[in-house]
Structures are given as C-alpha cells and as structure tokens.
Short mmCIF file of C-alpha atoms and ligand atoms in Angstrom, two decimals:
data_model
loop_
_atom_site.label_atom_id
_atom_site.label_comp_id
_atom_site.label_asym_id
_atom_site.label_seq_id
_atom_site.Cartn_x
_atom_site.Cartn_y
_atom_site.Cartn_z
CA UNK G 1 21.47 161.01 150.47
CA UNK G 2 24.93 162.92 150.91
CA UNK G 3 27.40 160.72 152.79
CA UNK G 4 30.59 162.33 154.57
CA UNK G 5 33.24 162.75 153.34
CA UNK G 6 35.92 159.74 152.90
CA UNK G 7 37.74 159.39 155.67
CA UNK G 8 35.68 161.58 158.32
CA UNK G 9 33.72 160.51 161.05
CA UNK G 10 30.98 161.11 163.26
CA UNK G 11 31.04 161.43 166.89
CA UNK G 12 28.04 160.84 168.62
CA UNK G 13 26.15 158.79 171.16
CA UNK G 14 28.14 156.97 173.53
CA UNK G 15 31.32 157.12 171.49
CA UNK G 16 30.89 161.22 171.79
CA UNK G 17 30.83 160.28 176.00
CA UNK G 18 34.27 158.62 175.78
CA UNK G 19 35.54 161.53 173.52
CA UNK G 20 34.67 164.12 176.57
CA UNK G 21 35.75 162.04 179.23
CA UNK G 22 39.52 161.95 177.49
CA UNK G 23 39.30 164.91 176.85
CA UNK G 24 38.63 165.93 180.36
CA UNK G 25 41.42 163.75 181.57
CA UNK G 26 43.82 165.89 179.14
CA UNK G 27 42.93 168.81 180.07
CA UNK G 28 43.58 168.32 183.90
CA UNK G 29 46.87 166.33 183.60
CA UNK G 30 47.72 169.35 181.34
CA UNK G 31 47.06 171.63 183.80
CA UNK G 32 49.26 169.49 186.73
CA UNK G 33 52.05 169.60 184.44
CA UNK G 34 51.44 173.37 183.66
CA UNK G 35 50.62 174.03 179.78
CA UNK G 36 49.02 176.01 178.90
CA UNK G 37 46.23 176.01 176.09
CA UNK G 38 46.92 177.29 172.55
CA UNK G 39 44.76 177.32 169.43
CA UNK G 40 45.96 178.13 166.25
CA UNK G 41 44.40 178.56 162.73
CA UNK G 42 43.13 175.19 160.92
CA UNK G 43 44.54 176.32 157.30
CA UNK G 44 48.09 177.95 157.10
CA UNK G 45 49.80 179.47 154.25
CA UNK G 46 50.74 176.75 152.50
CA UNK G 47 54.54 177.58 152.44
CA UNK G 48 54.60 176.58 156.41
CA UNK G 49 53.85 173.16 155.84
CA UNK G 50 56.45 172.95 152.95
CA UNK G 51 59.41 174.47 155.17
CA UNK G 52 58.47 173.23 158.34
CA UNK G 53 57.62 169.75 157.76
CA UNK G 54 60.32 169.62 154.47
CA UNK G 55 59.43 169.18 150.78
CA UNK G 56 60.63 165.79 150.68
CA UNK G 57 57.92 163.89 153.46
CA UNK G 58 55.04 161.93 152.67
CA UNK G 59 52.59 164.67 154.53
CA UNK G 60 53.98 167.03 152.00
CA UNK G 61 54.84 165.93 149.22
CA UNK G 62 51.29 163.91 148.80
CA UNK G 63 48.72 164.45 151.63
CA UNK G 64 48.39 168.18 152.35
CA UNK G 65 44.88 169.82 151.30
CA UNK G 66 46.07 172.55 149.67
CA UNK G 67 43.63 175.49 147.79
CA UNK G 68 43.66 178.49 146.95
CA UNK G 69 40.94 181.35 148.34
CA UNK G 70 39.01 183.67 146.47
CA UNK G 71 42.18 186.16 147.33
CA UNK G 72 44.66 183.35 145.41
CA UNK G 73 46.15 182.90 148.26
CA UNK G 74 47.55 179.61 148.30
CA UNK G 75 46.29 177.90 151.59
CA UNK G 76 46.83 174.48 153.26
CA UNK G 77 44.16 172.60 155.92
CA UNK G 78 46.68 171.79 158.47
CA UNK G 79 48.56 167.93 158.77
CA UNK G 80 50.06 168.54 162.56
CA UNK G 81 50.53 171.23 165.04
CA UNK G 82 53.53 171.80 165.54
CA UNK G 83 54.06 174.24 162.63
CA UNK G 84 51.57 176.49 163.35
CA UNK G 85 52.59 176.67 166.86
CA UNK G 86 55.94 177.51 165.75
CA UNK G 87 54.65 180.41 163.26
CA UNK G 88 52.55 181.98 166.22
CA UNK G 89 55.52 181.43 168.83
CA UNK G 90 57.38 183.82 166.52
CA UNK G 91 54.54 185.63 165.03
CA UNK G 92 53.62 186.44 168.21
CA UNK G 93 57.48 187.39 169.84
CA UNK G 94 56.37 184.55 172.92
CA UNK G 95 60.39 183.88 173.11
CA UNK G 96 61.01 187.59 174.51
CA UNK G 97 58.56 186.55 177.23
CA UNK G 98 60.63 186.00 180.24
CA UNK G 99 59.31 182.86 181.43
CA UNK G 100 60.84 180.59 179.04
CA UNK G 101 60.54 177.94 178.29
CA UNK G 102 57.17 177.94 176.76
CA UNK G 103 55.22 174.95 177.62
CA UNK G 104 51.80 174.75 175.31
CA UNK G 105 49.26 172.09 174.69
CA UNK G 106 46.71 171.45 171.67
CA UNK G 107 43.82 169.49 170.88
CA UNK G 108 42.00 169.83 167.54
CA UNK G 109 41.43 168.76 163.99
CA UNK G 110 44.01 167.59 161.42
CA UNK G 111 44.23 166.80 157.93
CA UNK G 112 45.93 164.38 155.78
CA UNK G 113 44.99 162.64 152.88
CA UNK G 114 45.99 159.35 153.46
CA UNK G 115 43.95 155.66 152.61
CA UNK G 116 41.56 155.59 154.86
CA UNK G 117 41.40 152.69 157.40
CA UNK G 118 40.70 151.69 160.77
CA UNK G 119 42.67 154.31 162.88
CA UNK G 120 43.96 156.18 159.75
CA UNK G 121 41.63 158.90 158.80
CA UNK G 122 41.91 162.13 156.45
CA UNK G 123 40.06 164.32 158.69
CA UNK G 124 41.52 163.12 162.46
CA UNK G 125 41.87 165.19 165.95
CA UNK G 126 45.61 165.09 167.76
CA UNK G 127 46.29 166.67 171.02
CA UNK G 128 49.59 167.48 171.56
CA UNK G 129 52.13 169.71 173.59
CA UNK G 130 54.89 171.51 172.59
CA UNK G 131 57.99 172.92 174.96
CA UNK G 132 59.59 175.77 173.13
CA UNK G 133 62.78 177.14 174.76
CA UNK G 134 64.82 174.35 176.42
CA UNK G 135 67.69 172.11 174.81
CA UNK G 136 67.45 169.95 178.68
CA UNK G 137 67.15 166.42 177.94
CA UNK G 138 65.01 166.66 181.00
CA UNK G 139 62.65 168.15 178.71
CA UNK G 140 62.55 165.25 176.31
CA UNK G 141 61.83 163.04 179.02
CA UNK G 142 58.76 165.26 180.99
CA UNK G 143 57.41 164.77 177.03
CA UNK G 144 57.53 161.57 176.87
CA UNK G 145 56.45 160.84 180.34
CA UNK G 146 53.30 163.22 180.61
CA UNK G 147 51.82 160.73 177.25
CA UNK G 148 52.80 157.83 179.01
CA UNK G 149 50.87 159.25 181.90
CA UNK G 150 47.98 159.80 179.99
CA UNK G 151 47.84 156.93 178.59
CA UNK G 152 47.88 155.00 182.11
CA UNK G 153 45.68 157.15 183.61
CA UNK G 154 43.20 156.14 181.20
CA UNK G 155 44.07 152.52 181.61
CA UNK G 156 45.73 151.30 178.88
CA UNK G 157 47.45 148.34 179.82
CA UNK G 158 50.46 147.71 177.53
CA UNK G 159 52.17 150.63 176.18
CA UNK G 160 55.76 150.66 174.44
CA UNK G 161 57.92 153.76 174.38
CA UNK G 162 60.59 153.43 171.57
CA UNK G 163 63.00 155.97 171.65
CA UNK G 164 66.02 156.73 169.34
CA UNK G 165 68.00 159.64 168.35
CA UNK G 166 69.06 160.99 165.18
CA UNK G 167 71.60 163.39 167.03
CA UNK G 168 72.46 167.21 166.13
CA UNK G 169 72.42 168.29 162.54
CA UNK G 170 76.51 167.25 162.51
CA UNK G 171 75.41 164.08 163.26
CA UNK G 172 72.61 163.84 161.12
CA UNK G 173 74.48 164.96 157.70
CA UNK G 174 76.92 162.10 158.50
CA UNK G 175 74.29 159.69 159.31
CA UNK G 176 72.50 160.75 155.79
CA UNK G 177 75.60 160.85 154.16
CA UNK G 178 76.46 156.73 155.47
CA UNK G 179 73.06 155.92 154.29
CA UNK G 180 73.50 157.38 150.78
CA UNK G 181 76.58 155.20 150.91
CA UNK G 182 74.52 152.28 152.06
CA UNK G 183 71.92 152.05 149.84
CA UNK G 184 73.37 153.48 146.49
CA UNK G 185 75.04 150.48 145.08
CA UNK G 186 71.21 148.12 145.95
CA UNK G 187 68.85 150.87 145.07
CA UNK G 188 67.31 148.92 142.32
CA UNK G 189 66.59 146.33 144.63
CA UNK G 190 64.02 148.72 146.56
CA UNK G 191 61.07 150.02 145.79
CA UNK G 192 60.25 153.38 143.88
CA UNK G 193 59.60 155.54 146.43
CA UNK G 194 62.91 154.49 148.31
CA UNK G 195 64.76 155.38 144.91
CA UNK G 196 63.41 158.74 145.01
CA UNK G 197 64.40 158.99 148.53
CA UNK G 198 67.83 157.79 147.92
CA UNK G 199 69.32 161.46 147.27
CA UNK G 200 66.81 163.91 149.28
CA UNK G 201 65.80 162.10 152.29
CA UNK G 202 67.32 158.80 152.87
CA UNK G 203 66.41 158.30 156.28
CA UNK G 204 62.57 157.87 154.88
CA UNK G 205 63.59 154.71 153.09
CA UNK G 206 64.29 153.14 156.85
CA UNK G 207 60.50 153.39 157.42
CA UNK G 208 59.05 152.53 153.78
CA UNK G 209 56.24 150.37 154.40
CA UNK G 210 56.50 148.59 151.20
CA UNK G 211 60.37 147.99 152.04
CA UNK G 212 59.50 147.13 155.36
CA UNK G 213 61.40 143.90 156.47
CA UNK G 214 63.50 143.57 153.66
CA UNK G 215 67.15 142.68 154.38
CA UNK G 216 68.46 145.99 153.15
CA UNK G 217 66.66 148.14 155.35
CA UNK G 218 67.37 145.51 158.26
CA UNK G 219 71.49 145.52 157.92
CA UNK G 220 71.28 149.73 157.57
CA UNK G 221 73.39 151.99 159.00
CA UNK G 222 71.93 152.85 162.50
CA UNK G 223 71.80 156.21 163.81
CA UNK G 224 73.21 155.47 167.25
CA UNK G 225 76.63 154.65 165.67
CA UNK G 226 76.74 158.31 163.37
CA UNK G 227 76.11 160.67 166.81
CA UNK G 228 79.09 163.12 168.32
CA UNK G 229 79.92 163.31 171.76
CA UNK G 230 77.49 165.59 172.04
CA UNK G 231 74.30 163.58 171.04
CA UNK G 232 75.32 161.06 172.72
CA UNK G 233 75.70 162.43 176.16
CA UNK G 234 72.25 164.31 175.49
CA UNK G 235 70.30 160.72 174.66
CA UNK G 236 72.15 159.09 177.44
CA UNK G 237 70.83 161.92 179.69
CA UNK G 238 67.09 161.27 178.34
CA UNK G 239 67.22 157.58 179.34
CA UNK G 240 68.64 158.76 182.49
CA UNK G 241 65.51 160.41 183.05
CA UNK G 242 63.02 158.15 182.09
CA UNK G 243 64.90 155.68 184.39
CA UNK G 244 64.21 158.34 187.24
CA UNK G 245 60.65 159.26 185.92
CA UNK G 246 60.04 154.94 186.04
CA UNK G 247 59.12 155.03 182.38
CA UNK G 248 60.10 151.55 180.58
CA UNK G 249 61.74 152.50 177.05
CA UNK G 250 63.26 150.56 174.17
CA UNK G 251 66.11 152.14 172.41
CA UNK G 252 64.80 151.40 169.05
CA UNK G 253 67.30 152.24 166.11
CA UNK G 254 64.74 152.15 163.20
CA UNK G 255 62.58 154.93 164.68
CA UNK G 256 63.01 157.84 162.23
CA UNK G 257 60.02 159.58 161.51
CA UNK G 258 58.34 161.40 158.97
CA UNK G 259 58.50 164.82 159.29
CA UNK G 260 61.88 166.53 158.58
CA UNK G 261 62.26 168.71 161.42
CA UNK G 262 63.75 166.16 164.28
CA UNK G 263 66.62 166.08 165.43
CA UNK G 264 68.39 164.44 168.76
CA UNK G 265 65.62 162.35 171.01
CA UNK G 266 62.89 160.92 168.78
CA UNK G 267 60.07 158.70 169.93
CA UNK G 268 56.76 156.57 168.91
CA UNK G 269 54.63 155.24 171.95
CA UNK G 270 52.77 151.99 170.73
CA UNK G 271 49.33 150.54 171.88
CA UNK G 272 49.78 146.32 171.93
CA UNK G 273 46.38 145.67 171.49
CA UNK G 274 45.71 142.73 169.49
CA UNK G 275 43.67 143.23 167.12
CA UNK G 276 44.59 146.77 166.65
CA UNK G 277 46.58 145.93 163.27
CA UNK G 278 49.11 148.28 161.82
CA UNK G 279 47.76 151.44 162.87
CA UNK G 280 49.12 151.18 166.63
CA UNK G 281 51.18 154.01 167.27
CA UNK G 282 49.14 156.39 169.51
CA UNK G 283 51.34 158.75 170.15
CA UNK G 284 54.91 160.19 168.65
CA UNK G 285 57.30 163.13 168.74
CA UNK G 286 60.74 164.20 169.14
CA UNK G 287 62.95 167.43 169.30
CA UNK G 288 63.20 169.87 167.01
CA UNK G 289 65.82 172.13 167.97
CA UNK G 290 66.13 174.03 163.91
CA UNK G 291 62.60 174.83 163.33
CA UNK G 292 62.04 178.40 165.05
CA UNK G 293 65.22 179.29 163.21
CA UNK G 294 64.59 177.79 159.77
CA UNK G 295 61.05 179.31 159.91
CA UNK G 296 62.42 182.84 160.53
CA UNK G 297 62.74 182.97 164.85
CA UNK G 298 65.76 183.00 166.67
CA UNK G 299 67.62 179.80 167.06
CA UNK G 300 65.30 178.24 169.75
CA UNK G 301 65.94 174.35 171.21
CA UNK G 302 62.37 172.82 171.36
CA UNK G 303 60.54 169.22 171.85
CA UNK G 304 57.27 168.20 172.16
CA UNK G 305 54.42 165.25 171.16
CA UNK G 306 51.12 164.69 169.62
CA UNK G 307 48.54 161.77 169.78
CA UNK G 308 45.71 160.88 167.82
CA UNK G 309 42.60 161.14 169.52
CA UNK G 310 40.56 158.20 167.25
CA UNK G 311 43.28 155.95 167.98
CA UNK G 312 44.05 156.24 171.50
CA UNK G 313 40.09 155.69 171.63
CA UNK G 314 40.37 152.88 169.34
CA UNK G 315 43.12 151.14 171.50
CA UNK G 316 40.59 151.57 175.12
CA UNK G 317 37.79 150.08 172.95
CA UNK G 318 40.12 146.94 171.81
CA UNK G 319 40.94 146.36 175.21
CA UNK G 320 37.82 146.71 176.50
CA UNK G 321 38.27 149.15 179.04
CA UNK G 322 35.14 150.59 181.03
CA UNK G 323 35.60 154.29 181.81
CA UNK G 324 34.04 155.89 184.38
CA UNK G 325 31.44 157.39 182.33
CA UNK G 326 28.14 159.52 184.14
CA UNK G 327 25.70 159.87 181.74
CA UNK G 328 22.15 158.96 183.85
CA UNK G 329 19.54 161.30 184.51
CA UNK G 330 19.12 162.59 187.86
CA UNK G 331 15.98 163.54 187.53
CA UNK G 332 12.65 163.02 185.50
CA UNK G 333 9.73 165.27 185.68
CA UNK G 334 6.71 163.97 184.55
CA UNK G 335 3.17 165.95 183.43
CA UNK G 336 -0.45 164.82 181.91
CA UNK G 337 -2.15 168.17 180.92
CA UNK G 338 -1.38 171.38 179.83
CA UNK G 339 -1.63 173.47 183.38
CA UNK G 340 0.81 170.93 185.00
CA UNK G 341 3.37 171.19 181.51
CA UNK G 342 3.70 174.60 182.62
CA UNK G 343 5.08 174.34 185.93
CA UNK G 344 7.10 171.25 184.33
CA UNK G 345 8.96 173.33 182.44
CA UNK G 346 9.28 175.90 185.23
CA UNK G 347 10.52 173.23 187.65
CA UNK G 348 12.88 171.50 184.92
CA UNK G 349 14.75 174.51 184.59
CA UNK G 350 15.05 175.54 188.70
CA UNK G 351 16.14 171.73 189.32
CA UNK G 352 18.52 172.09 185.76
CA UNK G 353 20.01 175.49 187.00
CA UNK G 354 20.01 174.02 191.18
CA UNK G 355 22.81 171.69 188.92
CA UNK G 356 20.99 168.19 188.29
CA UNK G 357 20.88 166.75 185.49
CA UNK G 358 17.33 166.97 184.70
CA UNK G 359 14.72 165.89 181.41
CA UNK G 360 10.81 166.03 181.29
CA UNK G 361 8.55 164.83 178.31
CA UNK G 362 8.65 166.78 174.78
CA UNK G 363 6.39 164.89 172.61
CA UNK G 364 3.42 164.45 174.41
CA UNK G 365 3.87 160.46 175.61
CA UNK G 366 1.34 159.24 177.96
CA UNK G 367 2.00 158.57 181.38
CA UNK G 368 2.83 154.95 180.63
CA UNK G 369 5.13 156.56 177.78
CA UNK G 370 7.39 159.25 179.70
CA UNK G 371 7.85 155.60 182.73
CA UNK G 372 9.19 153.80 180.02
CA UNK G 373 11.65 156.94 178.05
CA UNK G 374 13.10 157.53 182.07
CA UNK G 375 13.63 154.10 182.55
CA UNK G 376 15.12 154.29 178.80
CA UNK G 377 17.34 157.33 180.33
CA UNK G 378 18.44 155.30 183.55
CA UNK G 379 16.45 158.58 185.49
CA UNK G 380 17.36 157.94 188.92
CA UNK G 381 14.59 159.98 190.63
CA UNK G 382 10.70 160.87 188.79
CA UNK G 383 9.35 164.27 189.94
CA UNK G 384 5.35 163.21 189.10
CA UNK G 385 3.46 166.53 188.72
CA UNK G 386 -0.48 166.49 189.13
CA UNK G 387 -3.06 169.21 189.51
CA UNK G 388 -4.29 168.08 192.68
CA UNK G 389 -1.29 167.91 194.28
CA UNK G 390 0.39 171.44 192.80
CA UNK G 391 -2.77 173.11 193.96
CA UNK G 392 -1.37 172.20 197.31
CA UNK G 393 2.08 173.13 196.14
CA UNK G 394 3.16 169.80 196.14
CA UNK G 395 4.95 167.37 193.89
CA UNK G 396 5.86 163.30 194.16
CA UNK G 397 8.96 162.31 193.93
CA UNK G 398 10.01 158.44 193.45
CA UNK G 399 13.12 157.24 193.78
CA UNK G 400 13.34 154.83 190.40
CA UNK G 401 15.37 152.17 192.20
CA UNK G 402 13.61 151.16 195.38
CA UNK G 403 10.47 152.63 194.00
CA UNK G 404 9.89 154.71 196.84
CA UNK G 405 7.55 157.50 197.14
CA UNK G 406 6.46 160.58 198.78
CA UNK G 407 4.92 163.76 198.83
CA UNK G 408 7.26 166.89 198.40
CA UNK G 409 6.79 170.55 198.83
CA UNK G 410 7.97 172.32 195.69
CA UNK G 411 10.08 174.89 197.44
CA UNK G 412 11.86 171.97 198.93
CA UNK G 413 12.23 169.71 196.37
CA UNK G 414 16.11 170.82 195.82
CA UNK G 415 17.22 170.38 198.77
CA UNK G 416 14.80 166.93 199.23
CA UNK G 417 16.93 165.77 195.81
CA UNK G 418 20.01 166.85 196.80
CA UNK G 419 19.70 165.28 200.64
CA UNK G 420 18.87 162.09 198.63
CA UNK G 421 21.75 161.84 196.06
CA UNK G 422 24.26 163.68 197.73
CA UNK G 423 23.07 161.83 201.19
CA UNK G 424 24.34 164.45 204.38
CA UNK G 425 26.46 166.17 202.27
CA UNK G 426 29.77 165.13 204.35
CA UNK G 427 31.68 164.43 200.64
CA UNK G 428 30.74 167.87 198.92
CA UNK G 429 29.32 171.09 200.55
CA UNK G 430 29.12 169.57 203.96
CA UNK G 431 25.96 171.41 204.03
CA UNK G 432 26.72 174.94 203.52
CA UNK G 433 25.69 175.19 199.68
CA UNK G 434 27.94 174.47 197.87
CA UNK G 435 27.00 172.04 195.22
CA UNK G 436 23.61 170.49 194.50
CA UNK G 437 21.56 172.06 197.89
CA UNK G 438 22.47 175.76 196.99
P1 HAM K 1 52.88 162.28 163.66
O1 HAM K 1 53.63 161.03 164.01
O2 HAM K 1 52.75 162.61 162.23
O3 HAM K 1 53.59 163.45 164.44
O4 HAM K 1 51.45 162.21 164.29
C1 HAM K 1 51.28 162.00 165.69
C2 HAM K 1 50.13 161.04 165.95
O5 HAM K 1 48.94 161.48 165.27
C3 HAM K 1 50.34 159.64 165.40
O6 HAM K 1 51.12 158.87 166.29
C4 HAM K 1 48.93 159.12 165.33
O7 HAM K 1 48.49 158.71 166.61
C5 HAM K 1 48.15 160.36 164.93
N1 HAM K 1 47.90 160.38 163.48
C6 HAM K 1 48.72 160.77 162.48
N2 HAM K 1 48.13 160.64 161.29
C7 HAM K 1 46.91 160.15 161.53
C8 HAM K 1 45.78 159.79 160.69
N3 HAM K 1 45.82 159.93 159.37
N4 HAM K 1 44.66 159.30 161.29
C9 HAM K 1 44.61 159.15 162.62
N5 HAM K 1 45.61 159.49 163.46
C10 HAM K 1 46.74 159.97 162.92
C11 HAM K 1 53.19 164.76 164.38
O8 HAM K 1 52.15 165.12 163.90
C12 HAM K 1 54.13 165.71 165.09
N6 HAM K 1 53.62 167.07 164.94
C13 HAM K 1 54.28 165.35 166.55
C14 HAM K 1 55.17 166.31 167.28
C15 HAM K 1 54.80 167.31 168.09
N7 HAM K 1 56.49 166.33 167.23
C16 HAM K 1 56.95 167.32 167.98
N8 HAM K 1 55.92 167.94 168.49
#
C-alpha cells in the first residue's frame, strides 16, 4: 500500500465540511472588507524565496522544496504567499493602477519541510491578505483586525493579539547592531544555531526554540527601546487603532518573526486552547515596507497576514465548537424495478437542478435497504416511486420525521417540496420563484 506523503493530509468526510464552511466564511468577510482574490503559481524560481524571505531564515535556509525541471531551471514549491504576490504585483505593473492601495487575499497550499506534528505540517494551506501601497498605520490595524474578525466570527473564544515593532530599517540596524553587542561576549552559552545567528541575523536567536527561556534571551535588548521618532509615533498610531477598532492587544517585545522582510508593526494572533500544545499561533504577519523594492518594484510601503488553515481548524475542534454545518439530504427517491429506475433518475436530476439536495439508490438495495441508507443520510423527505402509481403520474412523498404521507402529482412535486421545506415562502422568494419553487 502507498501511504502519503509525511506530513500531508487528507481532507475528507466531515472534516472536508468544516474546511468549506471556513472557507465560505473567508471568502465573504473578504469581500465586506473589499479584497480581492489573487492566485499565484505554487513553485517560484527559487531565487524569490532566497531574496524575499532572506538567506539567513529557517524557511530558507532548511525547509524550502527546491528542484530543478527538466529545463534546469532551479524551482522552489512555495513556503508563504507573500513573495509571490509581491513578484506578480510588479510582474504585473498593479502599482501604476490608480486605485492604490492594492488590497488582495489568498487561500491555498504551502510548503515547508518542517517535523511534522500536530498543527505543523510540510504540505499545509494558509489564507492570507496582503495590502500593497499604504505606509498608514491604519492599515496595520484593518490587518490585524479583519483575522481577529475571522476568528470570532467563527467562534473562537480566546484569542491573543501580540503585537511589537521592529521599527524602520534605521531602527532595525541599531536594534541588530545592540543585539550583536548583547550576545557576543555569552555566545558560547547558547545553542548552535544561535551562534550562527550571532553575525547574520541576530534577531532569530530571540525566538530559538531550543534557547527559549533561557536567561540570556530573557534580559535582551528589546526592540521598543532601539525605534526613532518615527517608529514610534507609527506603532503608537497602530495601537491607537486597535483601541478604536475594540481589538485587545499585548505589546509583546519578543515577537520577531521569521521571515526577514518585516519591518515596523509585527504581530502573532494565538489560539489558548488547552490542549493545543506549542503549535498555537493561528495567524501572524507584519509590514513589509522594503520588499517591492528589494525584489526589483518601486519602493512600495506594504502589510498584510496569513493563517494556517489546519490550525485554525485544529483550535475550533479543541474547543469544541459546533458550526453551523448543512449537510442532510433533502430528498430521497426511492425505486424497485427497472421501469421505475428510469424515471428515478429522470426525477433526481429535475428535483437536483429545481436546487434540492437530492440522492436515489445506486447499488441496487432493496426497499428495506435504500429506508435504512436515507435514514443513514438524515434524508428529510422520501420520494417512493411505484409503477402503479407513475402510471397515474403520481409519486409518494413522506416526510421522514413525522412519517407523513401522501400522494403527489409529478409535475408538482417541486413546488409540493419546496411549500414543505421552505413553508409559504415569506423568508426566501416570497413566492415569486426565486429559490427552491422556480
Ligand atoms: P508565517 O508566520 O510563516 O508567516 O506563517 C503564517 C501562519 O501559517 C502561521 O501562523 C501558522 O498558522 C501557519 N503555518 C506556518 N507554517 C506552518 C506549518 N508548517 N504547518 C501548518 N501551519 C503553518 C507567513 O507565512 C507570512 N507570509 C505572513 C505574512 C503575510 N506577512 C505579511 N503578509
């Protein structure tokens, strides 16, 4: 037997039913806060992912899947989105379009080779937005309220925002240059990885994992203290923001992230779900005001966010939440012999394409057989088709719950249905055909 790949999973069943419903609830808060959809390639030239996201980060440096084609060319299955959409926002000129800024959002497949545990996968699905055009601190705060919103909406109970900032790229060289100061004289004291960090990316060792809690990392050199006038009025604006937008935040100085190409407002929104072990943090981003410029655009201020699908899933399972999921059968049609099978399959389709949700019987089950697979499907109403009654063009219908029944004439069994589940049609169509009774 060939198992999947390490790492990978399979969505199906009623797991597959939660993935759609979030997804659904994405894609219309997306819409009320106007982005617009983007898809990009899943494998880049590999030399995105090395400038973009910097030599020096763990993505790069050891969990890209790089290969090469059958042209050579040396490829990469993509770790995050926010490259790509950078390379097609200049690719494709979108900042000479004059209604900046440009306000995007993604959902698709990612890849990282990481150790695989619960909520860390190599193969995992972010969605994510992007805002490319805007240096407004209001900007940093729609961000991080629209995932917060998300995240409520579908009912998460306790989220943290941490926020911090790493300031401009002034700020930053003399925050990296303090840190190099900082840790210098203990490096021996730290792990390898943080020694290699020590001289190209210092602000990595502040979120080792091995390091993590040692009393080194804890008496570090925080950001807050290395930011210019500048940075500092543009954080103080974000919280300003999220204090108007209602959106509880912790100003969290060890927030640093991994990818190289923040700078200013930086952010990680946690799940406190017990249970839900290391792996917690749903949903991050930040501002990235260099990368247009440093991957060949013109110097563009931009911020945006991504989530990870599996774990924001994960975090609804561990707290138990019930979503409002539809997934019964309207209705069942039910046959013996071979005369009525035809006009099953006839009917199944009208009633599918009249919009109800509709099954019949593919492997021959008895009577008894297709009762028991639509009470298996929850089937809310059982069209019963006999010769004797279709010879008189008529069907029975039972309503599966009170157990109801009468006789039906086919040409009105759609409207019959919908009359039934949609009752006097006062919530939809009020009776003029627009939903079910068309
Ligand atoms: P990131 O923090 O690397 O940021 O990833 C964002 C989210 O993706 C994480 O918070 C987590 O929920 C999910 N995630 C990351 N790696 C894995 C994994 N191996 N398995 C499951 N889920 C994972 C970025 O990717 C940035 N591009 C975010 C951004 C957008 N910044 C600005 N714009």
């Amino acid at each position: 037997m060939i198992l999947k790949a390490k790492g990978c999973q399979d969505i199906y069943g009623k797991k597959a039913k939660v993935w759609q419903y979030v997804n659904q609830i994405i894609d219309m808060v997306m819409e009320e806060y106007h982005y617009d959809y983007i898809r990009t390639p899943i494998f880049e030239a590999s030399d995105l992912f090395h400038r973009g996201i910097g030599e020096s980060s763990d993505i790069v440096s050891k969990e890209t899947y790089d290969f090469k084609d059958r042209g050579n060319r040396l490829l990469t299955l993509r770790p995050e989105g926010t490259a790509g959409i950078v390379r097609s926002y200049i690719e494709n000129k979108m900042y000479a379009e004059p209604t900046q800024p440009l306000k995007v959002y993604y959902n698709g497949t990612m890849y990282r080779y990481e150790r695989s545990q619960a909520g860390r996968y190599r193969e995992f699905t972010q969605f994510g937005i992007e805002v490319l055009g805007t240096s407004d601190p209001m900007a940093d705060a729609e961000v991080i309220s629209l995932a917060v919103y998300i995240y409520r909406l579908l009912g998460l109970k306790e989220i943290k925002v941490n926020i911090n900032s790493l300031g401009d790229k002034n700020s930053r060289d003399n925050y990296r240059q303090a840190l190099i100061d900082y840790f210098k004289p203990q490096i021996k004291h730290l792990c390898e990885d943080c020694q290699r960090r020590l001289e190209k990316n210092p602000l990595r060792i502040l979120d080792c994992k091995i390091d993590a809690g040692n009393e080194i990392l804890k008496n570090a050199p925080k950001t807050i203290d290395y930011l210019n006038e500048e940075s500092r009025q543009h954080f103080k604006k974000v919280q300003e923001y999220l204090d108007i937008l209602e959106i509880p935040y912790e100003v969290n100085p060890n927030i640093v992230r991994g990818l190289d190409y923040y700078n200013h407002t930086v952010f990680e929104i946690e799940a406190k779900v017990e249970g839900f072990g290391s792996q917690n943090v749903i949903g991050a981003g930040g501002r990235y005001d260099g990368l247009v410029e440093e991957l060949g655009g013109p110097k563009t201020s931009c911020v945006g966010f991504a989530s990870g699908l599996e774990r924001l899933i994960l975090a609804l399972e561990k707290e138990n939440i019930e979503l409002p999921i539809e997934d019964d059968v309207e209705v069942f049609v039910m046959y013996v012999n071979d005369e009525e099978k035809k006009q099953a399959v006839y009917l199944t389709q009208e009633l599918r394409q009249a919009g109800f949700c509709c099954e019949t019987e593919y492997t021959s089950r008895t009577l008894k057989g297709q009762l028991k697979q639509a009470d298996r499907l929850n089937s809310k109403y059982l069209v019963f088709l006999n010769s004797a009654d279709l010879a008189n063009k008529l069907v029975t219908v039972k309503d599966n719950n009170t157990k109801d029944e009468e006789k039906v004439a086919v040409a009105d069994l759609i409207s019959y249905l919908s009359n039934k589940m949609i009752g006097p049609h006062d919530d939809c169509c009020g009776g003029h055909g627009d939903c079910h009774c068309k």
